[in-house]
PDB file of C-alpha atoms in Angstrom:
ATOM      1  CA  MET Y   1       0.000   0.000   0.000  1.00  0.00           C
ATOM      2  CA  VAL Y   2       1.316   3.452  -0.956  1.00  0.00           C
ATOM      3  CA  ASP Y   3       1.302   6.175   1.695  1.00  0.00           C
ATOM      4  CA  ARG Y   4      -0.163   8.996  -0.404  1.00  0.00           C
ATOM      5  CA  ASP Y   5       0.497  11.697   2.229  1.00  0.00           C
ATOM      6  CA  LYS Y   6       4.191  10.769   2.435  1.00  0.00           C
ATOM      7  CA  THR Y   7       4.490  10.677  -1.375  1.00  0.00           C
ATOM      8  CA  LYS Y   8       2.768  14.068  -1.584  1.00  0.00           C
ATOM      9  CA  ILE Y   9       5.182  15.561   0.967  1.00  0.00           C
ATOM     10  CA  GLU Y  10       8.227  14.110  -0.847  1.00  0.00           C
ATOM     11  CA  ASN Y  11       6.985  15.614  -4.139  1.00  0.00           C
ATOM     12  CA  GLU Y  12       6.286  19.015  -2.574  1.00  0.00           C
ATOM     13  CA  PHE Y  13       8.931  21.737  -2.379  1.00  0.00           C
ATOM     14  CA  GLN Y  14       8.578  24.599   0.092  1.00  0.00           C
ATOM     15  CA  VAL Y  15       9.264  27.830  -1.752  1.00  0.00           C
ATOM     16  CA  GLY Y  16       8.783  30.137   1.232  1.00  0.00           C
ATOM     17  CA  ARG Y  17       6.357  32.271   3.252  1.00  0.00           C
ATOM     18  CA  VAL Y  18       4.528  35.432   2.257  1.00  0.00           C
ATOM     19  CA  ILE Y  19       5.913  38.238   4.414  1.00  0.00           C
ATOM     20  CA  GLY Y  20       4.413  41.237   2.683  1.00  0.00           C
ATOM     21  CA  ALA Y  21       2.895  42.894  -0.354  1.00  0.00           C
ATOM     22  CA  LEU Y  22       4.698  45.181  -2.767  1.00  0.00           C
ATOM     23  CA  GLY Y  23       2.898  47.883  -4.700  1.00  0.00           C
ATOM     24  CA  LEU Y  24      -0.757  48.012  -5.649  1.00  0.00           C
ATOM     25  CA  LYS Y  25      -0.940  45.139  -8.167  1.00  0.00           C
ATOM     26  CA  GLY Y  26      -0.773  42.205  -5.736  1.00  0.00           C
ATOM     27  CA  VAL Y  27       2.913  41.304  -5.838  1.00  0.00           C
ATOM     28  CA  LEU Y  28       3.840  39.017  -2.936  1.00  0.00           C
ATOM     29  CA  LYS Y  29       7.077  39.467  -1.028  1.00  0.00           C
ATOM     30  CA  VAL Y  30       8.306  35.983  -0.080  1.00  0.00           C
ATOM     31  CA  ARG Y  31      11.004  34.866   2.376  1.00  0.00           C
ATOM     32  CA  LEU Y  32      12.563  31.876   0.622  1.00  0.00           C
ATOM     33  CA  GLU Y  33      13.176  28.452   2.156  1.00  0.00           C
ATOM     34  CA  THR Y  34      16.157  27.924  -0.151  1.00  0.00           C
ATOM     35  CA  ASN Y  35      19.456  29.757  -0.377  1.00  0.00           C
ATOM     36  CA  ASN Y  36      19.517  29.130  -4.138  1.00  0.00           C
ATOM     37  CA  PRO Y  37      16.739  31.123  -5.882  1.00  0.00           C
ATOM     38  CA  ASP Y  38      17.916  29.845  -9.294  1.00  0.00           C
ATOM     39  CA  LEU Y  39      16.242  26.534  -8.440  1.00  0.00           C
ATOM     40  CA  LEU Y  40      12.885  28.293  -8.891  1.00  0.00           C
ATOM     41  CA  SER Y  41      13.492  29.581 -12.426  1.00  0.00           C
ATOM     42  CA  ALA Y  42      11.066  27.109 -14.083  1.00  0.00           C
ATOM     43  CA  VAL Y  43       8.200  27.242 -11.563  1.00  0.00           C
ATOM     44  CA  LYS Y  44       4.860  27.747 -13.341  1.00  0.00           C
ATOM     45  CA  THR Y  45       2.334  26.877 -10.593  1.00  0.00           C
ATOM     46  CA  VAL Y  46       2.299  27.131  -6.806  1.00  0.00           C
ATOM     47  CA  SER Y  47       0.023  26.263  -3.910  1.00  0.00           C
ATOM     48  CA  LEU Y  48      -0.688  28.603  -1.005  1.00  0.00           C
ATOM     49  CA  ALA Y  49      -1.643  27.315   2.443  1.00  0.00           C
ATOM     50  CA  THR Y  50      -2.897  29.911   4.913  1.00  0.00           C
ATOM     51  CA  GLY Y  51      -2.871  29.664   8.687  1.00  0.00           C
ATOM     52  CA  THR Y  52      -6.592  28.846   8.615  1.00  0.00           C
ATOM     53  CA  GLY Y  53      -5.887  25.698   6.590  1.00  0.00           C
ATOM     54  CA  ALA Y  54      -7.244  27.076   3.314  1.00  0.00           C
ATOM     55  CA  LYS Y  55      -5.252  25.882   0.318  1.00  0.00           C
ATOM     56  CA  SER Y  56      -5.352  27.405  -3.147  1.00  0.00           C
ATOM     57  CA  HIS Y  57      -3.517  26.780  -6.420  1.00  0.00           C
ATOM     58  CA  HIS Y  58      -2.187  29.552  -8.656  1.00  0.00           C
ATOM     59  CA  ARG Y  59      -0.346  30.107 -11.924  1.00  0.00           C
ATOM     60  CA  VAL Y  60       2.831  32.151 -11.622  1.00  0.00           C
ATOM     61  CA  GLU Y  61       2.951  35.268 -13.745  1.00  0.00           C
ATOM     62  CA  SER Y  62       6.472  36.240 -12.660  1.00  0.00           C
ATOM     63  CA  MET Y  63       9.146  35.593 -10.034  1.00  0.00           C
ATOM     64  CA  LYS Y  64      12.024  37.944  -9.392  1.00  0.00           C
ATOM     65  CA  TYR Y  65      14.753  37.635  -6.764  1.00  0.00           C
ATOM     66  CA  GLU Y  66      15.482  40.991  -5.152  1.00  0.00           C
ATOM     67  CA  LYS Y  67      17.192  41.994  -1.905  1.00  0.00           C
ATOM     68  CA  ARG Y  68      17.185  38.496  -0.344  1.00  0.00           C
ATOM     69  CA  HIS Y  69      13.471  37.986  -1.086  1.00  0.00           C
ATOM     70  CA  MET Y  70      11.449  36.658  -3.994  1.00  0.00           C
ATOM     71  CA  LEU Y  71       8.832  38.927  -5.524  1.00  0.00           C
ATOM     72  CA  VAL Y  72       6.040  36.715  -6.845  1.00  0.00           C
ATOM     73  CA  LYS Y  73       3.163  37.824  -9.055  1.00  0.00           C
ATOM     74  CA  LEU Y  74       0.330  35.312  -9.329  1.00  0.00           C
ATOM     75  CA  GLU Y  75      -2.185  35.579 -12.184  1.00  0.00           C
ATOM     76  CA  ASP Y  76      -5.285  35.742  -9.978  1.00  0.00           C
ATOM     77  CA  ILE Y  77      -3.970  38.002  -7.193  1.00  0.00           C
ATOM     78  CA  CYS Y  78      -4.782  41.384  -8.701  1.00  0.00           C
ATOM     79  CA  ASP Y  79      -4.404  43.958  -5.931  1.00  0.00           C
ATOM     80  CA  ARG Y  80      -2.681  44.751  -2.683  1.00  0.00           C
ATOM     81  CA  THR Y  81      -5.749  43.852  -0.585  1.00  0.00           C
ATOM     82  CA  GLN Y  82      -5.751  40.278  -1.936  1.00  0.00           C
ATOM     83  CA  ALA Y  83      -1.989  40.025  -1.419  1.00  0.00           C
ATOM     84  CA  GLU Y  84      -2.186  41.249   2.185  1.00  0.00           C
ATOM     85  CA  GLN Y  85      -4.768  38.563   2.985  1.00  0.00           C
ATOM     86  CA  LEU Y  86      -2.061  36.005   2.214  1.00  0.00           C
ATOM     87  CA  LEU Y  87       0.427  37.237   4.847  1.00  0.00           C
ATOM     88  CA  GLY Y  88       2.023  34.222   6.525  1.00  0.00           C
ATOM     89  CA  ALA Y  89       0.862  31.770   3.849  1.00  0.00           C
ATOM     90  CA  LEU Y  90       3.212  28.930   2.960  1.00  0.00           C
ATOM     91  CA  ILE Y  91       4.016  28.694  -0.749  1.00  0.00           C
ATOM     92  CA  THR Y  92       4.836  25.270  -2.163  1.00  0.00           C
ATOM     93  CA  THR Y  93       5.307  23.808  -5.617  1.00  0.00           C
ATOM     94  CA  GLU Y  94       5.830  20.381  -7.101  1.00  0.00           C
ATOM     95  CA  ARG Y  95       9.408  19.167  -6.799  1.00  0.00           C
ATOM     96  CA  LYS Y  96       9.425  18.305 -10.509  1.00  0.00           C
ATOM     97  CA  GLN Y  97       9.162  22.054 -11.298  1.00  0.00           C
ATOM     98  CA  ILE Y  98      12.415  22.770  -9.470  1.00  0.00           C
ATOM     99  CA  ARG Y  99      15.587  22.948 -11.564  1.00  0.00           C
ATOM    100  CA  GLU Y 100      17.620  19.743 -11.507  1.00  0.00           C
ATOM    101  CA  LEU Y 101      20.488  19.746  -9.043  1.00  0.00           C
ATOM    102  CA  VAL Y 102      24.001  19.683 -10.428  1.00  0.00           C
ATOM    103  CA  GLU Y 103      26.972  17.774  -9.071  1.00  0.00           C
ATOM    104  CA  ASP Y 104      27.775  18.664  -5.446  1.00  0.00           C
ATOM    105  CA  GLU Y 105      24.257  20.059  -4.870  1.00  0.00           C
ATOM    106  CA  PHE Y 106      21.749  18.259  -2.668  1.00  0.00           C
ATOM    107  CA  TRP Y 107      18.654  18.902  -0.605  1.00  0.00           C
ATOM    108  CA  MET Y 108      19.455  19.579   3.042  1.00  0.00           C
ATOM    109  CA  ARG Y 109      16.708  17.214   4.206  1.00  0.00           C
ATOM    110  CA  ASP Y 110      18.404  14.421   2.225  1.00  0.00           C
ATOM    111  CA  LEU Y 111      21.354  14.669   4.641  1.00  0.00           C
ATOM    112  CA  LEU Y 112      19.221  13.580   7.589  1.00  0.00           C
ATOM    113  CA  GLY Y 113      19.962   9.993   8.562  1.00  0.00           C
ATOM    114  CA  LEU Y 114      23.217   9.752   6.614  1.00  0.00           C
ATOM    115  CA  ASP Y 115      26.046   7.850   8.308  1.00  0.00           C
ATOM    116  CA  VAL Y 116      29.116   9.896   9.194  1.00  0.00           C
ATOM    117  CA  PHE Y 117      32.597   8.421   8.799  1.00  0.00           C
ATOM    118  CA  SER Y 118      36.044   9.856   9.339  1.00  0.00           C
ATOM    119  CA  THR Y 119      38.196  10.136   6.225  1.00  0.00           C
ATOM    120  CA  GLU Y 120      40.071   7.132   7.690  1.00  0.00           C
ATOM    121  CA  GLY Y 121      36.870   5.031   7.539  1.00  0.00           C
ATOM    122  CA  GLU Y 122      35.803   4.997  11.218  1.00  0.00           C
ATOM    123  CA  LYS Y 123      32.044   5.266  11.725  1.00  0.00           C
ATOM    124  CA  LEU Y 124      31.413   8.307  13.927  1.00  0.00           C
ATOM    125  CA  GLY Y 125      27.634   8.667  13.950  1.00  0.00           C
ATOM    126  CA  THR Y 126      24.511   9.717  12.065  1.00  0.00           C
ATOM    127  CA  ILE Y 127      23.247  13.130  10.955  1.00  0.00           C
ATOM    128  CA  CYS Y 128      20.165  13.948  13.053  1.00  0.00           C
ATOM    129  CA  ASP Y 129      19.633  17.654  12.260  1.00  0.00           C
ATOM    130  CA  ILE Y 130      20.795  20.611  10.191  1.00  0.00           C
ATOM    131  CA  ILE Y 131      21.406  23.792  12.216  1.00  0.00           C
ATOM    132  CA  GLY Y 132      21.422  27.398  11.019  1.00  0.00           C
ATOM    133  CA  GLU Y 133      19.442  29.386   8.493  1.00  0.00           C
ATOM    134  CA  ALA Y 134      21.757  28.321   5.671  1.00  0.00           C
ATOM    135  CA  GLY Y 135      22.666  24.909   7.113  1.00  0.00           C
ATOM    136  CA  GLU Y 136      25.956  26.020   8.641  1.00  0.00           C
ATOM    137  CA  TYR Y 137      26.199  23.027  11.009  1.00  0.00           C
ATOM    138  CA  LEU Y 138      25.441  19.331  10.824  1.00  0.00           C
ATOM    139  CA  GLU Y 139      24.264  17.832  14.098  1.00  0.00           C
ATOM    140  CA  MET Y 140      25.600  14.305  14.498  1.00  0.00           C
ATOM    141  CA  LYS Y 141      24.422  11.705  16.997  1.00  0.00           C
ATOM    142  CA  ARG Y 142      27.489   9.752  18.011  1.00  0.00           C
ATOM    143  CA  ALA Y 143      27.818   6.052  17.167  1.00  0.00           C
ATOM    144  CA  ASN Y 144      29.897   5.539  20.338  1.00  0.00           C
ATOM    145  CA  GLU Y 145      27.712   3.782  22.928  1.00  0.00           C
ATOM    146  CA  GLU Y 146      29.636   5.464  25.775  1.00  0.00           C
ATOM    147  CA  LYS Y 147      28.798   8.938  24.450  1.00  0.00           C
ATOM    148  CA  GLN Y 148      25.187   9.071  23.202  1.00  0.00           C
ATOM    149  CA  ASP Y 149      25.174  12.862  22.902  1.00  0.00           C
ATOM    150  CA  THR Y 150      25.256  14.967  19.750  1.00  0.00           C
ATOM    151  CA  VAL Y 151      27.955  17.234  18.364  1.00  0.00           C
ATOM    152  CA  LEU Y 152      27.888  20.059  15.835  1.00  0.00           C
ATOM    153  CA  ILE Y 153      30.134  19.854  12.791  1.00  0.00           C
ATOM    154  CA  PRO Y 154      30.719  23.031  10.755  1.00  0.00           C
ATOM    155  CA  PHE Y 155      29.404  22.234   7.286  1.00  0.00           C
ATOM    156  CA  VAL Y 156      32.330  23.475   5.202  1.00  0.00           C
ATOM    157  CA  ARG Y 157      34.228  21.602   2.489  1.00  0.00           C
ATOM    158  CA  ALA Y 158      37.489  21.722   4.494  1.00  0.00           C
ATOM    159  CA  LEU Y 159      35.868  19.583   7.236  1.00  0.00           C
ATOM    160  CA  VAL Y 160      33.245  17.737   5.172  1.00  0.00           C
ATOM    161  CA  PRO Y 161      34.980  16.809   1.918  1.00  0.00           C
ATOM    162  CA  THR Y 162      32.575  14.015   0.921  1.00  0.00           C
ATOM    163  CA  VAL Y 163      28.785  13.976   0.772  1.00  0.00           C
ATOM    164  CA  ASP Y 164      27.496  10.905  -1.086  1.00  0.00           C
ATOM    165  CA  ILE Y 165      23.699  10.868  -1.025  1.00  0.00           C
ATOM    166  CA  LYS Y 166      23.443   7.656  -3.081  1.00  0.00           C
ATOM    167  CA  ALA Y 167      25.758   5.770  -0.723  1.00  0.00           C
ATOM    168  CA  ARG Y 168      24.039   7.480   2.272  1.00  0.00           C
ATOM    169  CA  ARG Y 169      27.472   8.531   3.578  1.00  0.00           C
ATOM    170  CA  ILE Y 170      29.286  11.666   4.717  1.00  0.00           C
ATOM    171  CA  GLU Y 171      33.003  11.812   5.441  1.00  0.00           C
ATOM    172  CA  ILE Y 172      34.543  14.355   7.780  1.00  0.00           C
ATOM    173  CA  VAL Y 173      38.101  15.293   8.619  1.00  0.00           C
ATOM    174  CA  ASN Y 174      38.271  14.390  12.302  1.00  0.00           C
ATOM    175  CA  LEU Y 175      40.538  17.161  13.523  1.00  0.00           C
ATOM    176  CA  PRO Y 176      41.734  17.051  17.137  1.00  0.00           C
ATOM    177  CA  GLY Y 177      39.073  18.655  19.342  1.00  0.00           C
ATOM    178  CA  LEU Y 178      36.334  18.657  16.674  1.00  0.00           C
ATOM    179  CA  LEU Y 179      34.244  15.963  18.352  1.00  0.00           C
ATOM    180  CA  ASP Y 180      35.292  16.610  21.972  1.00  0.00           C
TER     181      ASP Y 180
END
């Protein structure tokens, strides 16, 4: 049996939240959930979910990245009053509308549950969370039974040279003091 809710969630991409209206023609100001707005270049339709649980589907007239926010014009949102009624709404789209990832790009949520190894091959733990607005830290639950706590690993190439989503594996340079 297929879990339709789980499949729907996996196929849904969170674009961001409506944080304001710009101008009189119903342009939405959106705080993005991604740090790569280029991924959204081919989006043609979106869904809006308000705090009241109402969900609506819309065709995108235009999207423009400006000053760390996305300005989104939807075909059927015609004025500022309509746009202001959408404050706080979550905007999602189908994952298939998002630009394909290139080599060395991955979805942050795909890192959750990956095994962490040292570059020497020792299993150190499992990624249990991503910390920071731009994913600056990986939180790892230790594999060591004596220490069942978690540690933060700065997510920079110098310390995390290998991320292999297919193999479900991350390698880190285990510098002295990093995991203490």
